[in-house]
Amino acid sequence: MSAEPDGIEPPHPPSSSRTHLVRRWQAAAAVVVVAAAVTATVLAAGSGGGSPRTDAKATAPADGLRHTAVEVSTGTCGRGWSRPQAGTQVFDLHNTSGTASEVDLTDPRTGRIFGEVEGLAPGTTRPMTVDLGSGSYAFKCLQDDTDAVTGPTVVVAGRQPQGPAAAPVNQHDLIPPTLAYQKWVGQRIGELAAGTGTLKADIDRGDLAAARRDWLPAHLVYERMGAAYDTFGDADAAINGTVARTPGAVDDPDFAGFHRIEYGLWHGESAASLRAPAAALDSAVRTLRDGWSEARMDPAAMGLRAHEIIENAEQFELTARTDYGSGTNLATARANVDGTRAILGQLRSLLVPRDAGLAKLDAALDRTQAALDAQQHGGTWTPVDRLTHAQRQQINADFGDLLEQLAPVAAIFEVRRTA
């Protein structure tokens, strides 16, 4: 494999298909408890078991914050919080029951969530860090195989503004935007079929110059549909599969789709050798198009996909791992930004009242798009390995900031149990 571009440290080896990527954000969400409040850095990191402290000993010299021990069980949910105060503080949640539990700190009137801890094992204690203002609060304990239990309401006096919070999202909330996105994808698959048909026709008549011209527009149509890749199933590998950047890997008979054709077009292969791959690509796209009306996307995954699209672009496009000769990774990354905008557009009505940092997210999208657009010159794109150090650093920084702004979206749209 060639050296990675300056400023990028690849987190994972390449995969044969993006459908099979290790989902770093999804995995992190299982072990790092992310607060529902999207503008706060409210993270509940796991800790070992131990006895909870009493409210009378609510100090923690190590972090300088007020600590309050709170019990978690069906019979004692929220017990221990008897001296409420405003400000940033830590609740040390101790599960006294015999089953694992999720714990939310909520506004009992509106259901808004200020903090969340998932997977609190029996006998263990974990912290929940929150920023509380004046208002009413209650812990909700959601233990496995039992109904949710809401503890006593605690009132924080005064007039201090409440900290970040977000209303939970349920499956029904996500069905309309999911259906709308599926319809949008169906329209794009129609465009994709037209593009692969043109590409096939170019190769069939032996016009490889036209094929090189028409390859990128068709490929970018596919790259804008990133939130649907998992729903595509095996079609993803047939349409956009990759192989390792090692000697002989491109000869793998399973290497198919856009990148297989890209390799041939930019490495001197004959039209005759590319006719079968072009026909297979076009057939896979048309099969996907004809069966799309029967596909069903998972509403619960919608928020996560917005983050994954950009994460994958950072991992695969900014490192040129998926460059098989055309040098168009930055064009692909730009299409991925369009793909993220497409999914966020469908979720926006739910996101606006829940994400106080939405303006920062929009600005991050604009900056990233502008940085990529600056590398397009008269219809051609700067290859990643020809970026200057400053250009690379700027694009890397913009993607890093965008990922940071997108991470809360995944937390907001995690479907939560409320009963």
Coordinates of C-alpha atoms in Angstrom, one line a residue:
M1 CA 0.0 0.0 0.0
S2 CA 1.2 3.5 -0.7
A3 CA 1.9 5.9 2.1
E4 CA -1.0 7.7 3.5
P5 CA -1.4 11.5 2.7
D6 CA 0.1 13.8 5.2
G7 CA -2.1 14.5 8.3
I8 CA -4.3 11.4 8.1
E9 CA -3.8 8.4 10.4
P10 CA -6.1 5.6 9.0
P11 CA -8.0 4.1 11.9
H12 CA -8.8 0.8 10.2
P13 CA -7.6 -1.3 7.3
P14 CA -9.6 -1.2 4.1
S15 CA -12.7 -3.4 3.8
S16 CA -14.0 -5.2 0.7
S17 CA -17.2 -3.2 0.9
R18 CA -18.3 -0.1 2.9
T19 CA -21.3 -2.1 4.0
H20 CA -18.9 -4.2 6.1
L21 CA -17.1 -1.3 7.8
V22 CA -16.6 -1.4 11.5
R23 CA -19.0 1.3 12.7
R24 CA -16.8 3.2 15.1
W25 CA -19.6 5.6 16.2
Q26 CA -22.1 2.8 16.7
A27 CA -19.5 0.8 18.7
A28 CA -18.7 3.9 20.8
A29 CA -22.3 4.5 21.5
A30 CA -22.5 1.1 23.1
V31 CA -19.8 1.8 25.6
V32 CA -19.8 5.6 26.0
V33 CA -23.0 7.0 27.4
V34 CA -24.0 10.1 25.4
A35 CA -26.4 12.5 26.9
A36 CA -29.5 13.3 24.9
A37 CA -28.6 17.0 25.1
V38 CA -26.7 17.7 21.9
T39 CA -24.9 20.9 22.8
A40 CA -23.4 19.6 26.0
T41 CA -20.4 17.5 26.5
V42 CA -22.4 15.3 28.8
L43 CA -20.7 12.0 28.8
A44 CA -21.2 9.3 31.3
A45 CA -18.1 7.1 31.2
G46 CA -18.2 3.7 32.8
S47 CA -16.6 3.0 36.1
G48 CA -16.1 0.0 38.3
G49 CA -18.5 -1.1 41.0
G50 CA -18.5 0.3 44.5
S51 CA -20.6 1.6 47.3
P52 CA -22.3 5.0 46.6
R53 CA -21.6 8.0 48.7
T54 CA -24.3 9.7 50.7
D55 CA -25.5 13.2 49.8
A56 CA -23.8 14.5 52.9
K57 CA -20.4 13.6 51.4
A58 CA -21.1 15.2 48.0
T59 CA -17.7 16.5 47.1
A60 CA -15.1 15.1 44.7
P61 CA -11.7 16.7 44.9
A62 CA -10.5 14.8 41.8
D63 CA -12.8 16.7 39.4
G64 CA -13.9 19.7 41.6
L65 CA -17.6 19.0 41.0
R66 CA -20.4 18.3 43.4
H67 CA -21.1 14.5 43.6
T68 CA -24.4 13.0 44.7
A69 CA -25.0 9.3 45.2
V70 CA -28.2 8.0 43.7
E71 CA -29.8 4.6 43.9
V72 CA -31.1 2.8 40.8
S73 CA -33.7 0.0 41.2
T74 CA -37.5 -0.4 40.7
G75 CA -38.1 0.4 44.4
T76 CA -35.5 3.1 45.0
C77 CA -35.2 4.9 41.7
G78 CA -33.6 8.3 42.3
R79 CA -33.3 7.9 46.1
G80 CA -30.4 9.9 47.6
W81 CA -30.9 13.2 45.8
S82 CA -32.2 15.3 48.7
R83 CA -30.2 18.6 48.4
P84 CA -30.8 19.8 44.9
Q85 CA -28.6 22.6 43.5
A86 CA -28.1 24.2 40.1
G87 CA -24.9 24.0 38.1
T88 CA -22.6 21.3 36.6
Q89 CA -22.5 18.3 38.8
V90 CA -22.1 14.5 38.9
F91 CA -24.6 11.9 40.0
D92 CA -23.0 8.6 41.0
L93 CA -25.6 6.1 39.9
H94 CA -25.5 2.8 41.8
N95 CA -27.5 -0.1 40.6
T96 CA -28.8 -1.9 43.7
S97 CA -31.0 -4.3 41.7
G98 CA -30.2 -7.7 40.2
T99 CA -30.6 -6.6 36.6
A100 CA -29.0 -4.1 34.2
S101 CA -30.6 -0.7 33.9
E102 CA -30.8 2.4 31.8
V103 CA -31.1 5.6 33.7
D104 CA -32.4 9.0 32.4
L105 CA -32.6 12.3 34.2
T106 CA -35.7 13.9 32.9
D107 CA -38.1 16.8 33.2
P108 CA -41.2 14.9 34.5
R109 CA -43.5 17.4 32.8
T110 CA -42.1 17.5 29.3
G111 CA -40.1 14.3 29.1
R112 CA -37.0 16.1 28.0
I113 CA -33.7 14.2 28.9
F114 CA -30.8 16.0 30.6
G115 CA -28.6 13.0 31.0
E116 CA -28.5 9.3 30.2
V117 CA -26.6 6.2 31.3
E118 CA -27.0 2.9 29.5
G119 CA -26.1 -0.6 30.5
L120 CA -25.6 0.0 34.2
A121 CA -24.8 -3.5 35.5
P122 CA -26.0 -4.8 38.9
G123 CA -23.9 -3.7 41.8
T124 CA -21.9 -1.1 39.8
T125 CA -21.6 2.7 40.0
R126 CA -21.2 5.0 37.1
P127 CA -21.2 8.8 36.9
M128 CA -23.7 11.0 35.1
T129 CA -22.4 14.5 34.5
V130 CA -25.1 17.2 33.9
D131 CA -25.6 20.9 33.9
L132 CA -28.8 21.8 35.8
G133 CA -30.7 25.0 36.0
S134 CA -33.8 25.9 37.9
G135 CA -36.7 23.5 37.4
S136 CA -38.2 20.1 38.1
Y137 CA -36.2 16.9 37.6
A138 CA -36.8 13.1 38.1
F139 CA -34.7 10.0 37.5
K140 CA -36.3 7.4 35.3
C141 CA -35.0 3.8 35.8
L142 CA -35.6 1.5 32.9
Q143 CA -34.5 -2.0 34.0
D144 CA -34.5 -5.0 31.7
D145 CA -37.8 -6.9 31.5
T146 CA -39.7 -4.4 33.7
D147 CA -41.8 -1.3 33.2
A148 CA -40.0 2.1 33.6
V149 CA -40.1 3.6 37.0
T150 CA -39.9 7.3 37.6
G151 CA -38.5 8.5 40.9
P152 CA -39.5 11.4 43.0
T153 CA -39.6 14.9 41.5
V154 CA -36.8 17.1 42.7
V155 CA -37.1 20.9 42.4
V156 CA -34.0 23.1 41.8
A157 CA -35.0 26.5 43.1
G158 CA -34.0 29.9 41.7
R159 CA -34.0 31.4 38.2
Q160 CA -30.9 29.9 36.6
P161 CA -31.5 28.7 33.0
Q162 CA -31.7 25.0 32.5
G163 CA -28.8 23.2 30.9
P164 CA -28.9 21.4 27.5
A165 CA -31.7 18.8 27.1
A166 CA -33.5 17.1 24.3
A167 CA -36.9 15.5 23.8
P168 CA -36.6 11.8 23.1
V169 CA -37.3 10.5 19.6
N170 CA -39.4 7.4 19.1
Q171 CA -39.8 5.0 16.2
H172 CA -43.0 6.7 15.0
D173 CA -41.3 10.1 14.8
L174 CA -38.7 8.7 12.4
I175 CA -41.0 6.8 10.0
P176 CA -42.1 9.8 7.9
P177 CA -38.6 11.1 7.2
T178 CA -37.4 7.6 6.5
L179 CA -40.1 7.0 3.9
A180 CA -39.3 10.4 2.4
Y181 CA -35.7 9.6 2.2
Q182 CA -36.4 6.2 0.6
K183 CA -38.4 8.0 -2.1
W184 CA -35.5 10.3 -2.7
V185 CA -33.1 7.4 -3.0
G186 CA -35.4 5.7 -5.5
Q187 CA -35.2 8.8 -7.7
R188 CA -31.4 8.8 -7.4
I189 CA -31.3 5.1 -8.4
G190 CA -33.1 6.0 -11.6
E191 CA -30.4 8.6 -12.3
L192 CA -27.8 6.0 -11.4
A193 CA -29.2 3.5 -13.9
A194 CA -29.1 6.1 -16.6
G195 CA -25.4 6.8 -15.8
T196 CA -24.3 3.2 -15.8
G197 CA -26.2 2.6 -19.0
T198 CA -24.2 5.4 -20.6
L199 CA -21.0 4.1 -19.2
K200 CA -21.8 0.6 -20.5
A201 CA -22.6 2.0 -24.0
D202 CA -19.3 3.9 -24.1
I203 CA -17.3 0.7 -23.3
D204 CA -19.4 -1.5 -25.7
R205 CA -18.5 0.7 -28.6
G206 CA -14.9 0.9 -27.5
D207 CA -14.9 4.7 -26.7
L208 CA -12.8 4.6 -23.6
A209 CA -12.2 8.4 -23.6
A210 CA -16.0 8.8 -23.3
A211 CA -16.1 6.1 -20.6
R212 CA -13.5 8.0 -18.6
R213 CA -15.6 11.2 -18.9
D214 CA -18.8 9.5 -18.0
W215 CA -17.5 7.3 -15.2
L216 CA -17.3 10.0 -12.5
P217 CA -20.8 11.6 -12.9
A218 CA -22.4 8.1 -12.6
H219 CA -20.2 7.2 -9.6
L220 CA -21.0 10.4 -7.8
V221 CA -24.7 9.7 -8.0
Y222 CA -24.1 6.5 -6.1
E223 CA -21.9 8.3 -3.5
R224 CA -24.7 10.7 -2.6
M225 CA -26.9 7.9 -1.4
G226 CA -24.7 6.9 1.6
A227 CA -27.4 6.5 4.2
A228 CA -29.0 3.7 2.1
Y229 CA -25.9 1.5 1.7
D230 CA -26.9 -1.0 4.4
T231 CA -30.3 -1.4 2.8
F232 CA -28.7 -2.1 -0.5
G233 CA -27.2 -5.3 1.0
D234 CA -25.1 -7.4 -1.4
A235 CA -25.7 -4.8 -4.2
D236 CA -23.3 -2.4 -2.5
A237 CA -20.4 -4.7 -3.1
A238 CA -21.5 -5.4 -6.7
I239 CA -21.8 -1.7 -7.4
N240 CA -19.1 -0.1 -5.4
G241 CA -16.9 -2.8 -4.0
T242 CA -13.2 -2.3 -3.2
V243 CA -10.1 -4.5 -2.7
A244 CA -6.9 -4.0 -0.8
R245 CA -4.2 -1.9 -2.3
T246 CA -1.8 -4.8 -2.5
P247 CA -0.2 -6.4 -5.6
G248 CA -2.6 -8.7 -7.4
A249 CA -5.7 -7.7 -5.4
V250 CA -7.3 -6.1 -8.4
D251 CA -7.3 -9.5 -10.1
D252 CA -9.7 -10.9 -7.6
P253 CA -12.8 -12.1 -9.6
D254 CA -15.0 -10.7 -6.9
F255 CA -13.7 -7.2 -7.4
A256 CA -16.6 -5.5 -9.2
G257 CA -18.5 -2.3 -9.9
F258 CA -17.4 1.3 -10.3
H259 CA -13.9 0.8 -8.9
R260 CA -13.2 -2.3 -11.0
I261 CA -14.0 -0.2 -14.1
E262 CA -12.1 2.7 -12.8
Y263 CA -9.0 0.6 -12.4
G264 CA -9.3 -0.7 -16.0
L265 CA -10.0 2.8 -17.5
W266 CA -6.9 4.4 -15.9
H267 CA -4.5 1.5 -16.2
G268 CA -4.7 0.8 -19.9
E269 CA -7.1 -2.1 -20.1
S270 CA -8.9 -2.7 -23.3
A271 CA -12.6 -2.1 -23.9
A272 CA -13.0 -5.8 -24.5
S273 CA -11.7 -6.6 -21.0
L274 CA -14.1 -4.0 -19.4
R275 CA -17.3 -5.0 -21.2
A276 CA -18.2 -7.8 -18.7
P277 CA -17.6 -5.6 -15.6
A278 CA -19.6 -2.7 -17.2
A279 CA -22.5 -5.1 -18.0
A280 CA -22.4 -6.5 -14.5
L281 CA -22.4 -3.0 -12.9
D282 CA -25.3 -1.9 -15.1
S283 CA -27.3 -5.1 -14.3
A284 CA -26.7 -4.7 -10.6
V285 CA -28.0 -1.1 -10.6
R286 CA -31.0 -2.0 -12.6
T287 CA -31.8 -4.9 -10.3
L288 CA -31.5 -2.6 -7.4
R289 CA -33.8 0.0 -9.1
D290 CA -36.4 -2.6 -9.9
G291 CA -36.6 -4.0 -6.4
W292 CA -36.2 -0.7 -4.4
S293 CA -40.0 -0.3 -3.8
E294 CA -39.8 -3.5 -1.7
A295 CA -36.8 -2.3 0.4
R296 CA -37.3 -1.1 4.0
M297 CA -34.8 1.2 5.6
D298 CA -34.4 1.1 9.4
P299 CA -35.8 4.4 10.9
A300 CA -33.7 3.9 14.0
A301 CA -30.5 4.1 12.0
M302 CA -31.3 7.4 10.3
G303 CA -29.4 9.7 12.7
L304 CA -26.4 7.4 12.8
R305 CA -26.0 7.4 9.0
A306 CA -25.4 11.1 8.8
H307 CA -22.3 10.7 10.9
E308 CA -21.2 7.5 9.2
I309 CA -21.2 9.1 5.7
I310 CA -18.6 11.7 6.7
E311 CA -16.6 9.3 8.8
N312 CA -16.3 6.9 5.9
A313 CA -15.3 9.8 3.6
E314 CA -12.5 10.8 6.1
Q315 CA -11.3 7.2 6.4
F316 CA -11.4 6.2 2.7
E317 CA -11.5 9.3 0.5
L318 CA -9.2 11.7 2.3
T319 CA -6.6 8.9 2.5
A320 CA -7.1 8.0 -1.2
R321 CA -7.6 4.4 -0.2
T322 CA -10.3 4.0 -2.8
D323 CA -8.4 5.7 -5.6
Y324 CA -7.9 3.1 -8.4
G325 CA -6.5 5.5 -10.9
S326 CA -9.0 8.4 -11.5
G327 CA -7.6 10.7 -8.7
T328 CA -11.2 11.8 -7.9
N329 CA -11.4 11.1 -4.2
L330 CA -12.1 14.7 -3.4
A331 CA -15.0 14.7 -5.8
T332 CA -16.3 11.6 -4.0
A333 CA -15.9 13.3 -0.6
R334 CA -17.8 16.3 -2.0
A335 CA -20.7 13.9 -3.0
N336 CA -20.6 12.4 0.5
V337 CA -21.2 15.9 1.9
D338 CA -24.2 16.2 -0.4
G339 CA -25.3 12.8 0.9
T340 CA -25.1 14.0 4.5
R341 CA -27.1 17.1 3.6
A342 CA -29.7 14.9 2.0
I343 CA -30.3 12.8 5.2
L344 CA -30.2 15.8 7.4
G345 CA -32.7 17.5 5.2
Q346 CA -35.2 14.8 5.9
L347 CA -34.5 14.9 9.7
R348 CA -34.4 18.7 10.0
S349 CA -38.0 19.2 11.3
L350 CA -37.1 16.9 14.2
L351 CA -33.6 18.3 14.6
V352 CA -34.5 22.0 14.9
P353 CA -36.2 21.8 18.3
R354 CA -33.6 19.4 19.7
D355 CA -30.2 20.7 18.5
A356 CA -29.2 24.1 19.8
G357 CA -26.0 23.7 17.9
L358 CA -27.6 23.2 14.5
A359 CA -26.2 26.5 13.2
K360 CA -22.7 25.3 14.0
L361 CA -23.4 22.1 12.1
D362 CA -24.7 24.0 9.1
A363 CA -21.6 26.2 9.1
A364 CA -19.3 23.2 9.4
L365 CA -21.0 21.6 6.3
D366 CA -20.5 24.9 4.4
R367 CA -16.8 25.1 5.3
T368 CA -16.2 21.5 4.4
Q369 CA -18.0 21.9 1.1
A370 CA -16.1 25.1 0.2
A371 CA -12.7 23.5 1.0
L372 CA -13.5 20.6 -1.3
D373 CA -15.0 22.8 -4.1
A374 CA -11.7 24.8 -4.1
Q375 CA -10.0 21.7 -5.4
Q376 CA -12.2 21.5 -8.6
H377 CA -10.7 23.2 -11.6
G378 CA -12.6 23.2 -14.8
G379 CA -14.2 19.9 -14.3
T380 CA -11.1 18.1 -12.9
W381 CA -10.3 17.5 -9.3
T382 CA -7.0 17.7 -7.5
P383 CA -5.8 14.2 -6.5
V384 CA -5.3 13.7 -2.8
D385 CA -1.5 13.2 -3.2
R386 CA -1.2 16.5 -5.0
L387 CA -2.7 18.6 -2.2
T388 CA -0.3 21.0 -0.5
H389 CA 0.4 20.5 3.1
A390 CA -1.7 23.5 4.0
Q391 CA -4.6 22.3 1.8
R392 CA -4.5 18.9 3.4
Q393 CA -4.5 20.3 6.9
Q394 CA -7.4 22.5 6.2
I395 CA -9.5 19.8 4.7
N396 CA -8.6 17.4 7.6
A397 CA -9.5 20.1 10.1
D398 CA -12.8 20.8 8.4
F399 CA -13.8 17.2 8.4
G400 CA -12.8 16.8 12.0
D401 CA -15.0 19.7 13.0
L402 CA -17.9 18.4 10.9
L403 CA -17.7 15.0 12.5
E404 CA -17.7 16.6 15.9
Q405 CA -20.8 18.6 15.0
L406 CA -22.5 15.5 13.6
A407 CA -21.8 13.2 16.6
P408 CA -24.7 14.7 18.7
V409 CA -27.1 14.0 15.8
A410 CA -26.6 10.3 16.3
A411 CA -27.3 10.7 20.0
I412 CA -30.5 12.7 19.4
F413 CA -32.0 10.2 17.0
E414 CA -31.1 7.1 19.1
V415 CA -34.6 5.6 19.7
R416 CA -35.0 5.5 23.5
R417 CA -37.2 3.4 25.6
T418 CA -39.7 5.6 27.5
A419 CA -41.9 3.1 29.3

